[in-house]
CSV table of C-alpha atoms in Angstrom, one decimal:
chain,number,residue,atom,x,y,z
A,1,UNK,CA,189.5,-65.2,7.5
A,2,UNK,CA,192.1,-62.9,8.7
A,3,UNK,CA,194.6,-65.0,11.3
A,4,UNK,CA,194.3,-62.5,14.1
A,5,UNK,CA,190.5,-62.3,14.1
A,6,UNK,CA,186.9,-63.8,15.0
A,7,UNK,CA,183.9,-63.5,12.8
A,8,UNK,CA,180.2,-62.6,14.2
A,9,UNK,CA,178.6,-63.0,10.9
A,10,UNK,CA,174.7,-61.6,10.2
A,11,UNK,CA,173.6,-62.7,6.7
A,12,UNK,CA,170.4,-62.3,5.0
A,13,UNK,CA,169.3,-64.8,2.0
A,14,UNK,CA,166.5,-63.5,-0.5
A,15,UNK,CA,165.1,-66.4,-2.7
A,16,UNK,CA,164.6,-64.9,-5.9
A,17,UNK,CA,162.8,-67.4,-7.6
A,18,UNK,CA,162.1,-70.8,-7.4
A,19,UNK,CA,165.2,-72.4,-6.7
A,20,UNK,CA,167.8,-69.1,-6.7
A,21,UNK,CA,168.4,-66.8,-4.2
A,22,UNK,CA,170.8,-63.7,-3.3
A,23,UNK,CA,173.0,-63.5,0.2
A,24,UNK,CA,174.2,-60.2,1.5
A,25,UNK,CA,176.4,-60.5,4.6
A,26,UNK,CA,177.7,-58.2,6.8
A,27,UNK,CA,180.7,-59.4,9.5
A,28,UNK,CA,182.3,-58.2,12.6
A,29,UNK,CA,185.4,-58.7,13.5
A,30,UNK,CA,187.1,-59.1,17.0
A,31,UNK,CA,190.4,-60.5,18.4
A,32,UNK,CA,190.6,-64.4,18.0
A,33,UNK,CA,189.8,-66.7,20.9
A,34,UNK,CA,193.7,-67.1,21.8
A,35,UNK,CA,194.2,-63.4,21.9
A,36,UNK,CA,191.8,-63.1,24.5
A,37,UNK,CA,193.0,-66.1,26.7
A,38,UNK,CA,196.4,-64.0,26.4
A,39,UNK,CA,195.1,-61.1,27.2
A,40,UNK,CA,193.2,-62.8,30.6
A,41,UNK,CA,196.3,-64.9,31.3
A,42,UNK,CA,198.6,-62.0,30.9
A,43,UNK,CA,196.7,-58.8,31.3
A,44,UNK,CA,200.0,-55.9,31.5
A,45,UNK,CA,201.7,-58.0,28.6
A,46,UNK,CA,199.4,-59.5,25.8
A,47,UNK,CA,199.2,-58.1,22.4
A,48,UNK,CA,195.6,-57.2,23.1
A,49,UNK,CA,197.5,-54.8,26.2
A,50,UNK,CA,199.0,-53.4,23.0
A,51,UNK,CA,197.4,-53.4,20.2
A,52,UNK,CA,193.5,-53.1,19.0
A,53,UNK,CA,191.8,-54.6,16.4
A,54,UNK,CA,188.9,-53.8,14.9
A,55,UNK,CA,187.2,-54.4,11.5
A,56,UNK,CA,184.1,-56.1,9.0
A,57,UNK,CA,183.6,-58.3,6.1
A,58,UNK,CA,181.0,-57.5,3.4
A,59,UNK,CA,180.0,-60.2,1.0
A,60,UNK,CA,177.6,-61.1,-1.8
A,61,UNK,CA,176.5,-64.6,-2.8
A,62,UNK,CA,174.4,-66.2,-6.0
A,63,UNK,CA,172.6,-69.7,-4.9
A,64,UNK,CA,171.3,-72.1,-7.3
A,65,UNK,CA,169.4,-75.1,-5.8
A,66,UNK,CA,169.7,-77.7,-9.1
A,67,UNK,CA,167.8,-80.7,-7.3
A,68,UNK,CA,164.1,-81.6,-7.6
A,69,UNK,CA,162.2,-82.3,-4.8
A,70,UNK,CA,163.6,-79.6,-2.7
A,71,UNK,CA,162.5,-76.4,-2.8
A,72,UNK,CA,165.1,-74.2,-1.8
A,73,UNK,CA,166.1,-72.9,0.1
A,74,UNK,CA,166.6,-76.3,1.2
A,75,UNK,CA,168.9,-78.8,-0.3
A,76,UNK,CA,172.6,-78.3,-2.1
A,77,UNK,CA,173.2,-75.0,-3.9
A,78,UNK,CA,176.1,-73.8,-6.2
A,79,UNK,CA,177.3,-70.5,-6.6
A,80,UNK,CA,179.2,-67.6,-6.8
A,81,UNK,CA,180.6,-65.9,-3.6
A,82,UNK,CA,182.5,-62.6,-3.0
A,83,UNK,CA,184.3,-60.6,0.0
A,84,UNK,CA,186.0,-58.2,0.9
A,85,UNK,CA,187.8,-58.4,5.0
A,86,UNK,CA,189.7,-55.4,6.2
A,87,UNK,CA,190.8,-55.0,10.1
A,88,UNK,CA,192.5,-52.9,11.4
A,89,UNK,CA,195.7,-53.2,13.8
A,90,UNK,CA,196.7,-50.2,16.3
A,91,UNK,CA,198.9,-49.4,18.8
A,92,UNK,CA,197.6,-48.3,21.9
A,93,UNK,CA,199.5,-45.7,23.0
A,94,UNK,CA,201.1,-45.0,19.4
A,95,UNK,CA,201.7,-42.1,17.9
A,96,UNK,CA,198.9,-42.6,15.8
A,97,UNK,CA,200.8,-45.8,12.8
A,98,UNK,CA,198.5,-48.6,11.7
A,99,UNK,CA,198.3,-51.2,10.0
A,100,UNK,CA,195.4,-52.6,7.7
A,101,UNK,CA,195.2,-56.3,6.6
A,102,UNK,CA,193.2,-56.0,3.5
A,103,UNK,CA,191.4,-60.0,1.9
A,104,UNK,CA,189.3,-59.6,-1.0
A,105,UNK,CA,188.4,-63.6,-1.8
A,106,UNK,CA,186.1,-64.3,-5.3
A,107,UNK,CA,185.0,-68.1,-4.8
A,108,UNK,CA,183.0,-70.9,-6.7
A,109,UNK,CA,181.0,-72.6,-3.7
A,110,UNK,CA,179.1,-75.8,-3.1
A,111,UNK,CA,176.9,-76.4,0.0
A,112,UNK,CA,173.8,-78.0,1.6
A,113,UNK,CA,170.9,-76.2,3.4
A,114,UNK,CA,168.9,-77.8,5.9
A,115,UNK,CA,165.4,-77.0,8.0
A,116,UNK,CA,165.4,-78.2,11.3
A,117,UNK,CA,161.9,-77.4,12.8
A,118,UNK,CA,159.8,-74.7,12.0
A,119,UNK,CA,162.0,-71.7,11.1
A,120,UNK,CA,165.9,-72.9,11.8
A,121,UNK,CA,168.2,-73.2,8.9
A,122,UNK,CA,171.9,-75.1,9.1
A,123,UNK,CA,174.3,-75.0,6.2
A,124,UNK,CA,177.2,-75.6,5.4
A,125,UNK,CA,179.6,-75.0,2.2
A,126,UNK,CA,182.7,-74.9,0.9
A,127,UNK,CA,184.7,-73.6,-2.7
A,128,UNK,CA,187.6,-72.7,-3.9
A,129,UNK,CA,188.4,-69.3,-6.0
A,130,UNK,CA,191.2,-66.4,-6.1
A,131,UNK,CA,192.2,-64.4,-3.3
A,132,UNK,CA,193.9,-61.0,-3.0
A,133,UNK,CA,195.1,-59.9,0.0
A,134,UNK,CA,197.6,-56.8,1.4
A,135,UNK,CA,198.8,-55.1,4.2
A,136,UNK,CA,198.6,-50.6,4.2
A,137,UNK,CA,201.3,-49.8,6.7
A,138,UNK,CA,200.3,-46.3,7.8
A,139,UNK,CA,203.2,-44.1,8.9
A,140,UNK,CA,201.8,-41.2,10.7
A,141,UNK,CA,204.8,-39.1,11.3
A,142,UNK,CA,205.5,-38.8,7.6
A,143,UNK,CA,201.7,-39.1,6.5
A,144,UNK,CA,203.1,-42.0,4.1
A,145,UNK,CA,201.7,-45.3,3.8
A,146,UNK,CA,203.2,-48.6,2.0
A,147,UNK,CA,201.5,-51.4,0.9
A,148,UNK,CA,202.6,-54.6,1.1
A,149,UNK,CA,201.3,-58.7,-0.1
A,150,UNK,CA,200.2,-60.7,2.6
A,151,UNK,CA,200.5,-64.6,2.6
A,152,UNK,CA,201.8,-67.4,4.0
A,153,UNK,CA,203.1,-69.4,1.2
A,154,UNK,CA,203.9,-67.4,-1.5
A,155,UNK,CA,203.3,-69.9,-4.6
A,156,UNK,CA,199.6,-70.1,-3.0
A,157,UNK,CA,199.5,-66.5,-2.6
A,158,UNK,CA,196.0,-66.1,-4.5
A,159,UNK,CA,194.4,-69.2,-4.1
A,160,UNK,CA,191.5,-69.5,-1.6
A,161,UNK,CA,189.9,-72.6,-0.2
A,162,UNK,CA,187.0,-71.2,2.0
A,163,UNK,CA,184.3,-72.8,3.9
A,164,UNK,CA,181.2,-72.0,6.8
A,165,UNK,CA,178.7,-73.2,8.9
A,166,UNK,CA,176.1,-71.2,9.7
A,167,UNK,CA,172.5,-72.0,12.0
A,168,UNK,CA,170.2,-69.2,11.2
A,169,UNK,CA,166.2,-68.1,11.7
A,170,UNK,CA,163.7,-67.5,8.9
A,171,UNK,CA,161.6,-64.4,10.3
A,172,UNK,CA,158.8,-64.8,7.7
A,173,UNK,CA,158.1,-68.0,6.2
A,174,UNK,CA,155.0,-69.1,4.4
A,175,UNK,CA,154.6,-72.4,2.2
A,176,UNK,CA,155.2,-72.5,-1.6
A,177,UNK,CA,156.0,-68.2,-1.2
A,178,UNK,CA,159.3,-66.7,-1.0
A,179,UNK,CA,161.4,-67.0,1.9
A,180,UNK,CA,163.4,-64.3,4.1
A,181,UNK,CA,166.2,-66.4,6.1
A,182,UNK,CA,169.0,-65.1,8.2
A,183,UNK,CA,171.3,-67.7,8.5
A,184,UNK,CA,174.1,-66.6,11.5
């Protein structure tokens, strides 16, 4: 998650077999809820007044459901999880600089998947893995850019602890077939 930014996340999980399936996720990114409280409290002088940001995740996932007597995609799942974030930070009224934030995060994740009623999903997971992120500065009076590491604390500089919740809808569902969920 990138500091300055919200998430709307759409994902879409393919069971491909018994007990694996495949997530592809696509994300939207906005300004975080306290930037917009600033930007309401203090309309003319907010760093939304100044600055835009706009951007999107893509990620990948690999589930495997290892108990018996669930049949995913229900139950805890292990896996491998990858993203890339990028969002991008402009001024306004600028002459035309930027900056990018740039998180690529590899991750091994546990989790548990749930049906409530008929077609709603809720899981939750959690992992830990390598992260990689940078900052492009874009200079556009010189047509240079500079890139730069971004982190908080260095020694931890490209180590990830990452976690969701997601609720989602399975469109088609059919007993003992495979399963189309989007989890959101």
């Amino acid at each position: 998650q990138i500091i300055l930014c919200g998430e709307i996340r759409l994902s879409y999980e393919r069971m491909l077999a018994y007990n694996h399936s495949l997530t592809v996720t696509g994300s939207y990114n906005y300004p975080n809820p306290i930037l917009i409280v600033d930007a309401l409290l203090r309309p003319k002088s907010s760093f939304l007044s100044q600055y835009s940001i706009r951007g999107g995740r893509i990620a990948v996932g690999y589930r495997f459901y290892p108990l018996k007597g669930f049949r995913a995609p229900e139950g805890l799942f292990i896996g491998p999880y990858v993203s890339y974030n990028i969002v991008k930070v402009k001024e306004r009224n600028g002459n035309g600089d930027y900056l990018t934030i740039n998180n690529f995060n590899a991750n091994a994740i546990v989790g548990y998947q749930f049906q409530m009623g008929d077609h709603w999903y809720v899981e939750v997971f959690s992992g830990l893995g390598y992260k990689n992120s940078f900052m492009i500065n874009y200079d556009a009076a010189n047509n240079k850019s500079s890139r730069s590491p971004y982190y908080l604390i260095k020694p931890l500089r490209h180590f990830n602890l990452c976690g969701q919740l997601n609720i989602g809808y399975a469109f088609w569902y059919m007993k003992n077939a495979l399963n189309v969920i989007l989890p959101i």
